[in-house]
PDB file of C-alpha atoms in Angstrom:
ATOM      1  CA  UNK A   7      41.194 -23.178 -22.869  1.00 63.00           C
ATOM      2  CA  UNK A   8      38.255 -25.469 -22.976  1.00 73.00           C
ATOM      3  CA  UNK A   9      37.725 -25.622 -19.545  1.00 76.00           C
ATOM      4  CA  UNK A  10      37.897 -21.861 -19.069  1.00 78.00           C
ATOM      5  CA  UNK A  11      35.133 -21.494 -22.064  1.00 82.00           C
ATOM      6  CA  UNK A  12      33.224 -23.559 -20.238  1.00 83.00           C
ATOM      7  CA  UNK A  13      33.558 -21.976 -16.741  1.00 81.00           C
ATOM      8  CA  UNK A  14      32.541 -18.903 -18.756  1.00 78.00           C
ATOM      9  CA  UNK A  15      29.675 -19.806 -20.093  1.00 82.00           C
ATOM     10  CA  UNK A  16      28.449 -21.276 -16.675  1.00 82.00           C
ATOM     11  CA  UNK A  17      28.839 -18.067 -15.374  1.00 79.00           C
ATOM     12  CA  UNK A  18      27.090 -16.278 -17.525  1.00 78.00           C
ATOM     13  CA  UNK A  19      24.024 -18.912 -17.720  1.00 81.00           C
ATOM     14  CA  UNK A  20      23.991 -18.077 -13.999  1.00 77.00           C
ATOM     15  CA  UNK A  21      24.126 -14.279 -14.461  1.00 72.00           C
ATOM     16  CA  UNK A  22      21.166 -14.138 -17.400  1.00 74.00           C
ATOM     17  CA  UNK A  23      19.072 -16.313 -15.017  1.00 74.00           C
ATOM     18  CA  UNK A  24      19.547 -13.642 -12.152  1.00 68.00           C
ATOM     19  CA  UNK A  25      18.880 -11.211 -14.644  1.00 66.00           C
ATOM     20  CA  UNK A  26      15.638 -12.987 -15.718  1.00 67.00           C
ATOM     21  CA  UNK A  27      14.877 -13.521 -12.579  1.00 65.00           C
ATOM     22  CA  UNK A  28      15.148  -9.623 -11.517  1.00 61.00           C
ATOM     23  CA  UNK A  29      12.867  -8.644 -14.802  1.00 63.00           C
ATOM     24  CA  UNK A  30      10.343 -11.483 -13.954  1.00 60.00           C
ATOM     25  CA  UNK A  31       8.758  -9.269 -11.146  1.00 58.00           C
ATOM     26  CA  UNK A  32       5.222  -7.779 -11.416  1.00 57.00           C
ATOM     27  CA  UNK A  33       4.694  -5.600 -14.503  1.00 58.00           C
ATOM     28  CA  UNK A  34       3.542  -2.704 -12.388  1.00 58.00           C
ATOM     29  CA  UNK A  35       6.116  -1.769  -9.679  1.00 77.00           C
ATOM     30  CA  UNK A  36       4.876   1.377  -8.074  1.00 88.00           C
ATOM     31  CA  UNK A  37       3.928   0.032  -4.782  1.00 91.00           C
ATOM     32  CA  UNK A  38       0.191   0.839  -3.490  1.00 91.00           C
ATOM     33  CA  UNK A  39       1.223   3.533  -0.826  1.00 92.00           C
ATOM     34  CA  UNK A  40       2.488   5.037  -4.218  1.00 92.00           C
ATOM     35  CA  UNK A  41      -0.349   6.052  -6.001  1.00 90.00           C
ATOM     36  CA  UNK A  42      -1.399   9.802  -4.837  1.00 90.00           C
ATOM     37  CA  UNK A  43      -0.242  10.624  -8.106  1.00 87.00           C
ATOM     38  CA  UNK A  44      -2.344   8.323  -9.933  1.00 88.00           C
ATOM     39  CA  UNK A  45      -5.155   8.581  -8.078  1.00 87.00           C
ATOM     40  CA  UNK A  46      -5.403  12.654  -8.810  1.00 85.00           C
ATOM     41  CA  UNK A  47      -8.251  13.528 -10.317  1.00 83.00           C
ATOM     42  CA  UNK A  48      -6.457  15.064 -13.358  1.00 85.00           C
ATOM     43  CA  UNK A  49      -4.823  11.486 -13.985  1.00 85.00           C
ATOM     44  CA  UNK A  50      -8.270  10.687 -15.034  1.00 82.00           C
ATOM     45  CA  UNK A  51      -9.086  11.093 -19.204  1.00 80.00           C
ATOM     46  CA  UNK A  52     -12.761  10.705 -18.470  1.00 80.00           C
ATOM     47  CA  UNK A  53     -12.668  14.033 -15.698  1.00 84.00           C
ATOM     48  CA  UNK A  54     -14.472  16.566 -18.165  1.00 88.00           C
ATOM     49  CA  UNK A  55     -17.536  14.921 -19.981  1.00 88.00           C
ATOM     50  CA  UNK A  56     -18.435  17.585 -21.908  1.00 91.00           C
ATOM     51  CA  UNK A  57     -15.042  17.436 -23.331  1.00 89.00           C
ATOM     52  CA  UNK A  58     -14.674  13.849 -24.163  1.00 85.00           C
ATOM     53  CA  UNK A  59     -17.695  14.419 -25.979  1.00 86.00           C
ATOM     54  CA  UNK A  60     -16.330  17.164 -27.811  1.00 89.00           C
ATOM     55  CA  UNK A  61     -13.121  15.381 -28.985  1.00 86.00           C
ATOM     56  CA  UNK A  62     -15.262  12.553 -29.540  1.00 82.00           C
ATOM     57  CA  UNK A  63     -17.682  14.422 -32.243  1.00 84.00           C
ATOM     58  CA  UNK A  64     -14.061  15.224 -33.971  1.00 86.00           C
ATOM     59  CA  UNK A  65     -12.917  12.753 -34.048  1.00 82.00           C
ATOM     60  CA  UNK A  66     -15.339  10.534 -35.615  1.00 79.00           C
ATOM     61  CA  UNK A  67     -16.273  13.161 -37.977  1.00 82.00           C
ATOM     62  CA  UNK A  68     -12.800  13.541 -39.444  1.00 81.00           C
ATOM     63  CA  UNK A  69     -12.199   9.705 -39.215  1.00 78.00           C
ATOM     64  CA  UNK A  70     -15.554   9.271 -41.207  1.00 73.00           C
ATOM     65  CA  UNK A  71     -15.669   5.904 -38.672  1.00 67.00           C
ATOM     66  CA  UNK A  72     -18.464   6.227 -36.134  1.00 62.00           C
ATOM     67  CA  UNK A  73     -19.219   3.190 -34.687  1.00 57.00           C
ATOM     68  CA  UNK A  74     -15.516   2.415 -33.298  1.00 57.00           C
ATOM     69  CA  UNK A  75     -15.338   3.696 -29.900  1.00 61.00           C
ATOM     70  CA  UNK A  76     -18.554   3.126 -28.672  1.00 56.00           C
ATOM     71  CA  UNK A  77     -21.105   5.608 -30.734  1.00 51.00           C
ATOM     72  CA  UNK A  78     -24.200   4.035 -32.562  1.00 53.00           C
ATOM     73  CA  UNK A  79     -24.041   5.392 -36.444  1.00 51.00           C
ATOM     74  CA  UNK A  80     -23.112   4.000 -40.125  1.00 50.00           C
ATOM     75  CA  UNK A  81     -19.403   5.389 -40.204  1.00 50.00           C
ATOM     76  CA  UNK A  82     -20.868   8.163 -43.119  1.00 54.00           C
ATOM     77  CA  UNK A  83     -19.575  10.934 -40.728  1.00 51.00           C
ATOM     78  CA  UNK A  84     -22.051  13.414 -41.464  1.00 52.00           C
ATOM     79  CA  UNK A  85     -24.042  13.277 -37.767  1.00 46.00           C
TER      80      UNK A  85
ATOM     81  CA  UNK B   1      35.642  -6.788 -21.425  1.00 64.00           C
ATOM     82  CA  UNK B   2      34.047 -10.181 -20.225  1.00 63.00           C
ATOM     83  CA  UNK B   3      34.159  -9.051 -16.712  1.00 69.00           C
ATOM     84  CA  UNK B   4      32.467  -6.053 -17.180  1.00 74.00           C
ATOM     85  CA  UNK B   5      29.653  -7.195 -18.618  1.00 64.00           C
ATOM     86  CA  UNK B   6      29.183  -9.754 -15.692  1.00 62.00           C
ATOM     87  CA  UNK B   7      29.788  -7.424 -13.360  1.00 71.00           C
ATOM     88  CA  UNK B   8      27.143  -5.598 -14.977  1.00 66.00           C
ATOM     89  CA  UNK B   9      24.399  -8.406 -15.377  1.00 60.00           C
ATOM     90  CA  UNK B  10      25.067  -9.360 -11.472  1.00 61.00           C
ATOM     91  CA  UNK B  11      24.323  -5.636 -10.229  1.00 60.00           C
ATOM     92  CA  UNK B  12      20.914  -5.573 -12.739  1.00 56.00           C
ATOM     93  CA  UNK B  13      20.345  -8.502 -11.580  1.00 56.00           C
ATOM     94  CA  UNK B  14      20.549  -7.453  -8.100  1.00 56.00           C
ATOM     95  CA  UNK B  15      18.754  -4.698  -8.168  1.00 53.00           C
ATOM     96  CA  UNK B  16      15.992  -6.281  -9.637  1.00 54.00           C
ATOM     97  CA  UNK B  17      15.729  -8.870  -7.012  1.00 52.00           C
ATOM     98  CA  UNK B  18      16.147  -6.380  -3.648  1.00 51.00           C
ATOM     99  CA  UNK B  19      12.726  -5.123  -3.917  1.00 51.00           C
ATOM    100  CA  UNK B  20      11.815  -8.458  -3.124  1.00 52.00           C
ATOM    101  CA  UNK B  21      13.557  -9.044  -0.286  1.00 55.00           C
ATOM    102  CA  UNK B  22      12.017  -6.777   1.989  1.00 68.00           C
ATOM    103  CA  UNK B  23       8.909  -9.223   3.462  1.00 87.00           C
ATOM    104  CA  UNK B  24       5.429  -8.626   3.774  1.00 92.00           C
ATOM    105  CA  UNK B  25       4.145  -8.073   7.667  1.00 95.00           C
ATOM    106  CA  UNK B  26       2.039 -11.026   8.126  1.00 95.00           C
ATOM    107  CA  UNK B  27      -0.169 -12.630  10.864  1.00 95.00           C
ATOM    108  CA  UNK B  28       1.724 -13.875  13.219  1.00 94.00           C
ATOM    109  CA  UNK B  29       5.019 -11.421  12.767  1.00 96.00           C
ATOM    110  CA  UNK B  30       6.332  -9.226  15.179  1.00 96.00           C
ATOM    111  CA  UNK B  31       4.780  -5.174  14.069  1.00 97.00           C
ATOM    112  CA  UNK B  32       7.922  -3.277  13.448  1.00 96.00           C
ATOM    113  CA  UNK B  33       8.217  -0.415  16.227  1.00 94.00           C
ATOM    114  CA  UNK B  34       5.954   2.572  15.759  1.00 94.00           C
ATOM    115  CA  UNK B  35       8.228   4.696  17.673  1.00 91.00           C
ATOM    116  CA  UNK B  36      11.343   4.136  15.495  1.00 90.00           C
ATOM    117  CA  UNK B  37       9.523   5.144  12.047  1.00 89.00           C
ATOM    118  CA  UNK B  38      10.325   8.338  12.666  1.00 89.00           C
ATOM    119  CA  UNK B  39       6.390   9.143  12.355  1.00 94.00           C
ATOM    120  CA  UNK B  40       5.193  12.700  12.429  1.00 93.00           C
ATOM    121  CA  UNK B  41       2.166  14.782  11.806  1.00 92.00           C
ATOM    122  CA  UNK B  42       0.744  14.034  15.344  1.00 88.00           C
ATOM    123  CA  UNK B  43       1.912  12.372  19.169  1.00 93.00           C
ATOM    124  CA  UNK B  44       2.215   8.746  19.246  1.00 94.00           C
ATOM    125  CA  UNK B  45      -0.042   6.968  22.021  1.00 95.00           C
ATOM    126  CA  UNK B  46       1.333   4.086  24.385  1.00 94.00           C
ATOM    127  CA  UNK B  47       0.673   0.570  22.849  1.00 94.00           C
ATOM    128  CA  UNK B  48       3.024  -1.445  25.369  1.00 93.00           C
ATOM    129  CA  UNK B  49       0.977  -3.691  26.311  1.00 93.00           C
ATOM    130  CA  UNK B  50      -2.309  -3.184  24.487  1.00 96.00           C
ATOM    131  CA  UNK B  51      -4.208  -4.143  21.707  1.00 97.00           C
ATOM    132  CA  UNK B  52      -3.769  -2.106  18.390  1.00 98.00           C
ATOM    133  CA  UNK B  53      -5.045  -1.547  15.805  1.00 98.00           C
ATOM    134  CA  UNK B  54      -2.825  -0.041  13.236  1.00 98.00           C
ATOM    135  CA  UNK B  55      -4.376   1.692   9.850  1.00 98.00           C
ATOM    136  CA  UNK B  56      -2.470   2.661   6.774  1.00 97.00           C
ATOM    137  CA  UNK B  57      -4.494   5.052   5.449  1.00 97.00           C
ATOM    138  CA  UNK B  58      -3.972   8.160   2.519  1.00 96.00           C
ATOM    139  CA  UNK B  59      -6.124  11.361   1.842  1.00 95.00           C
ATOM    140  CA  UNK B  60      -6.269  10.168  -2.321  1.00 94.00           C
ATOM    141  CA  UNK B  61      -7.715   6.497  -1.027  1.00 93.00           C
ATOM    142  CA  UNK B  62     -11.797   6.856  -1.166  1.00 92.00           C
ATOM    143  CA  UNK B  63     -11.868   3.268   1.015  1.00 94.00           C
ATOM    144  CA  UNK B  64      -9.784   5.009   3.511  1.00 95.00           C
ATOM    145  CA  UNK B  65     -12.431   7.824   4.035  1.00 95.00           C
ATOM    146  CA  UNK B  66     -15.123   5.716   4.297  1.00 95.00           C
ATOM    147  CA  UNK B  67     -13.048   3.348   7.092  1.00 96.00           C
ATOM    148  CA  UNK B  68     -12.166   6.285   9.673  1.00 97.00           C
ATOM    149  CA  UNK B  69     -15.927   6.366  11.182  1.00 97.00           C
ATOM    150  CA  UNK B  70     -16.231   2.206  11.811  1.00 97.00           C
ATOM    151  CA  UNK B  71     -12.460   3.220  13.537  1.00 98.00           C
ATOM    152  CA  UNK B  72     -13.743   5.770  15.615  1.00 98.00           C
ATOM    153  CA  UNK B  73     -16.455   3.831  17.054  1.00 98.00           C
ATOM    154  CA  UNK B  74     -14.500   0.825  17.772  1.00 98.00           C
ATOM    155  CA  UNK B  75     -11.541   3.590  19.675  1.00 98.00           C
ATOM    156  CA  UNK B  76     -14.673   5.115  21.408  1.00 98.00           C
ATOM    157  CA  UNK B  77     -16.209   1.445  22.339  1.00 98.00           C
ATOM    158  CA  UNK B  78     -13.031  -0.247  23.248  1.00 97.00           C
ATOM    159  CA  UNK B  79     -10.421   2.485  24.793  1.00 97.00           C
ATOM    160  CA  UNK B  80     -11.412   1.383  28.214  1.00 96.00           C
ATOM    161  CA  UNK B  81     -10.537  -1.745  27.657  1.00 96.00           C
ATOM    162  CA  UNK B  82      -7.435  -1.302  26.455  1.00 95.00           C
ATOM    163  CA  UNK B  83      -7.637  -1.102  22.331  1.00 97.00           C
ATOM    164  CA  UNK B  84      -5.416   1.611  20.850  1.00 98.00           C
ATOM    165  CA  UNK B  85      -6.061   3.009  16.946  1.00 98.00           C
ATOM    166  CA  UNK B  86      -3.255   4.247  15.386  1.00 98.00           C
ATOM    167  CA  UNK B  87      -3.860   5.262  11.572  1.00 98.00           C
ATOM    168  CA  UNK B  88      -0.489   5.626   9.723  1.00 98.00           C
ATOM    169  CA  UNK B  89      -1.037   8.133   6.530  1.00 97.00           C
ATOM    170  CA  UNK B  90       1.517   7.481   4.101  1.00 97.00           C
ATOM    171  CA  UNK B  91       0.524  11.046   1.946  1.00 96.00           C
ATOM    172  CA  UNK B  92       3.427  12.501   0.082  1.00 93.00           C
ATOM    173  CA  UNK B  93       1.677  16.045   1.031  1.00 93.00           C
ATOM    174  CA  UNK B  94       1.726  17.346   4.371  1.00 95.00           C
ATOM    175  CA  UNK B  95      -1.209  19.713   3.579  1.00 96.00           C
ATOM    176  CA  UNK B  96      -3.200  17.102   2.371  1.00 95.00           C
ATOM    177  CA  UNK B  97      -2.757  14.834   5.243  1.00 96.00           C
ATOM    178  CA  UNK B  98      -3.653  17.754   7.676  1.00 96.00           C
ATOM    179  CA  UNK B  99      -6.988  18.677   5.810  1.00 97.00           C
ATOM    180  CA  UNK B 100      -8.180  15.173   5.625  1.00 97.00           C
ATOM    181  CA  UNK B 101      -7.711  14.792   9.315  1.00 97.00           C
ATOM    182  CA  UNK B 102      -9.124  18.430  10.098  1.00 97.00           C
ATOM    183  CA  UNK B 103     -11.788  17.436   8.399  1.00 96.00           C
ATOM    184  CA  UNK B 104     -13.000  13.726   9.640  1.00 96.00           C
ATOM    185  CA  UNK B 105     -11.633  14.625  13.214  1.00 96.00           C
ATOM    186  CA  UNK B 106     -11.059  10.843  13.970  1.00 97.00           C
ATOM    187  CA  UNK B 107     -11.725   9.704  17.990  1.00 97.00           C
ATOM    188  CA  UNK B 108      -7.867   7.934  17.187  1.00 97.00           C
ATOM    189  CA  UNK B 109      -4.454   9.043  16.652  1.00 97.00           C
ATOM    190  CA  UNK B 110      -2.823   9.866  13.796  1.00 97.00           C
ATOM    191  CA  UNK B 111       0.364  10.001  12.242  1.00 97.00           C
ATOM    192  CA  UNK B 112       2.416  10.680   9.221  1.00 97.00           C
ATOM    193  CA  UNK B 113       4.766   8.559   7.575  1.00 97.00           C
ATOM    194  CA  UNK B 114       6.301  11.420   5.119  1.00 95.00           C
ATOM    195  CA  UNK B 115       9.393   9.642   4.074  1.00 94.00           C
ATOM    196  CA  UNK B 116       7.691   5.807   3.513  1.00 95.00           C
ATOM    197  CA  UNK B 117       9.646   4.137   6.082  1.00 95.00           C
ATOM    198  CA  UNK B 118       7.428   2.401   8.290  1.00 97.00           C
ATOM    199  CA  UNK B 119       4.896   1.427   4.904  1.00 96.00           C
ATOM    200  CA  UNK B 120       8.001   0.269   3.068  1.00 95.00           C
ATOM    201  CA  UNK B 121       8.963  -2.201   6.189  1.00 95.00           C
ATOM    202  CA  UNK B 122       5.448  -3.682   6.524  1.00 96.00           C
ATOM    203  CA  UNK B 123       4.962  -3.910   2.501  1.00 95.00           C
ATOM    204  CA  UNK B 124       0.884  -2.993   2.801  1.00 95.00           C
ATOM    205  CA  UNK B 125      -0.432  -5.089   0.228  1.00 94.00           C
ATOM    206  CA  UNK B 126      -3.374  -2.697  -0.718  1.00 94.00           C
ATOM    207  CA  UNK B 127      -4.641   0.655   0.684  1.00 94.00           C
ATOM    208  CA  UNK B 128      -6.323   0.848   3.018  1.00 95.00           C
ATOM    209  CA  UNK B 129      -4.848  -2.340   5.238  1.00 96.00           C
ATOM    210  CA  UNK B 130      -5.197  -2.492   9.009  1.00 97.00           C
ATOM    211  CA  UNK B 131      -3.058  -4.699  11.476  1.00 98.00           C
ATOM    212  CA  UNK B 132      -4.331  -6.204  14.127  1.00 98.00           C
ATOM    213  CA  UNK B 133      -2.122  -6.442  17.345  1.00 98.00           C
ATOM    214  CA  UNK B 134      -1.995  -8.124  20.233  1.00 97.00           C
ATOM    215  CA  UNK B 135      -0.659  -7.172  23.684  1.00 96.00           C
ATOM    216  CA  UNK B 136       2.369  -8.951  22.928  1.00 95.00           C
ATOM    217  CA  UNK B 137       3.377  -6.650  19.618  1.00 96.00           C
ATOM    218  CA  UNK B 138       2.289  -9.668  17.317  1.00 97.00           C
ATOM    219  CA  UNK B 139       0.393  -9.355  14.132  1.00 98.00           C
ATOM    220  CA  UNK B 140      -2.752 -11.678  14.792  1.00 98.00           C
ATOM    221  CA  UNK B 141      -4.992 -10.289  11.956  1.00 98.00           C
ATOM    222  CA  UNK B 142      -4.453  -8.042   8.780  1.00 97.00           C
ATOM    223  CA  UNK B 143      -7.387  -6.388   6.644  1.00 97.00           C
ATOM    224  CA  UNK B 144      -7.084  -5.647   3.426  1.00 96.00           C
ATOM    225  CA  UNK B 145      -8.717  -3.018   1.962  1.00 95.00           C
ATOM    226  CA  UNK B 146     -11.835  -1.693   3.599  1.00 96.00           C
ATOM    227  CA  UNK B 147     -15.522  -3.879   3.201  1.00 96.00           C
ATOM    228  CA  UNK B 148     -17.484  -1.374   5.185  1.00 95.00           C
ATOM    229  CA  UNK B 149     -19.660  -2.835   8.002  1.00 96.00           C
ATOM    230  CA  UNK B 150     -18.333  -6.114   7.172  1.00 96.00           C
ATOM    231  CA  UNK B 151     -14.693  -5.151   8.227  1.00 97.00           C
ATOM    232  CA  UNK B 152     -16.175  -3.738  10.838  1.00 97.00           C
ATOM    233  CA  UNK B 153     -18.067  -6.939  12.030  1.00 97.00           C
ATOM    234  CA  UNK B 154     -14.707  -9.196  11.991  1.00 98.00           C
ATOM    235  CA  UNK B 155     -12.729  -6.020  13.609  1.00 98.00           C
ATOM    236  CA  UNK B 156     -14.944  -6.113  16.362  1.00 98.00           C
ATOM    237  CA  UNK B 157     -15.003 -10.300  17.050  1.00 98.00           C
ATOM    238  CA  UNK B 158     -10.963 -10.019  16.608  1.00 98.00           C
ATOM    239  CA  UNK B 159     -10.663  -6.904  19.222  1.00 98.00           C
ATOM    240  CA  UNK B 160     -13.250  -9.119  21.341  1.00 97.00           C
ATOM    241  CA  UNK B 161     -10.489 -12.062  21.444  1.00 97.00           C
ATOM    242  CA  UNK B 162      -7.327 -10.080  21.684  1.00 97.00           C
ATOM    243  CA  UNK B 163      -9.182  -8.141  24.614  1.00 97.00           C
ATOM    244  CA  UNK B 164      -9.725 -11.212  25.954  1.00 96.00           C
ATOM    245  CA  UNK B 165      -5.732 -12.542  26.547  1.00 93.00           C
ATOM    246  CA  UNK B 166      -3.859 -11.700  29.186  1.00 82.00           C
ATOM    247  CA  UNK B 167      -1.039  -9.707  28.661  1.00 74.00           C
ATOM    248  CA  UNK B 168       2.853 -10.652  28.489  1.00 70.00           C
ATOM    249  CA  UNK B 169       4.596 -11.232  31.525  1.00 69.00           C
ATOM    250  CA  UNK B 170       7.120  -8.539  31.669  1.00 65.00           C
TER     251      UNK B 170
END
């Protein structure tokens, strides 16, 4: 019974360190001949700068906390 | 019960690991056969016996644009001496691989590897990467990405070499 515990437990050490060793790849696994997609122009939040600018007068107006993203200004919200 | 769940952590396992062991064309590998990559999109030249230079290329990769010129002079410089560009596009699109090449017109062939198999054999490490091969069907040099005239400056001094060997005995 002891033996067979132990044989068990050896085989699953073994089987979690294939596992870990499967999920210790590279974070990112789309492969570089992979990336049309990504590469798109409408993958890309920055496309329409009249538009970021628009969503960025929001939303530091309604957060009343200028200053966070990047724009100059005292976190009042009134500019 | 027990069982099962091995059974289960051996196939995640598994098919976490076979990604892996598909290897990475290097120098001094053999270049997997062009002509059984089932490549379309345009005719395959001969390379038995001749230096090639093969490009893996894609109409989304800005690098790739700005690489097909330096490969059209070195296929106009070198054809008579036996150098053979081939650029492999690896675009999911067949439209857009069509209106890239209508509209750079390379000097060199090229072809379209729709389904991924001939990228997914050589692993390209980065887009653009070009292989450089000898007249034996050996990897001698791989590029990288694309430096502009400093890619083409080592291109040319490796084509210079390879030119330069004599070919297989057959």
């Amino acid at each position: 019974m002891r033996r067979r515990s132990r044989a068990f437990a050896a085989a699953l050490a073994v089987a979690a360190l294939l596992l870990g060793a499967g999920c210790a790849g590279p974070a990112v696994r789309v492969r570089p001949w992979e990336r049309g997609q990504l590469a798109d122009a409408a993958m890309d939040p920055g496309r329409d700068p009249l538009g970021s600018a628009l969503t960025e007068h929001v939303y530091f107006s309604r957060e009343a906390a200028s200053g966070g993203r990047g724009v100059g200004g005292s976190g009042c919200g009134c500019n | 019960m027990v069982t099962r769940i091995l059974r289960f952590l051996a196939v995640t396992a598994a098919l976490g690991l076979a990604p892996r062991l598909t290897a990475q064309v290097v120098a001094g590998d053999l270049f997997p056969a062009l002509s059984a990559a089932a490549l379309g999109g345009g005719p395959l030249p001969a390379t038995a016996g001749k230096v090639t230079l093969v490009d893996f290329w894609a109409s989304w990769c800005a690098p790739c644009k700005a690489s097909f010129p330096a490969y059209s002079r070195l296929q106009t410089d070198f054809r008579a001496r036996g150098l053979v560009v081939v650029a492999v596009s690896v675009d999911e699109s067949a439209p857009a691989y069509a209106a890239f090449v209508a509209k750079l017109k390379p000097a060199f062939a090229t072809v379209h590897d729709a389904r991924h198999l001939l990228v997914a054999q050589v692993q390209v490490p980065t887009m653009p990467t070009s292989y450089l091969v000898d007249r034996s069907g050996r990897v001698r040099f791989l590029h990288p990405g694309f430096h502009g005239d400093a890619t083409e400056r080592e291109l040319r001094a490796e084509v210079e070499i390879l030119l330069a060997e004599q070919a297989p005995a057959p």
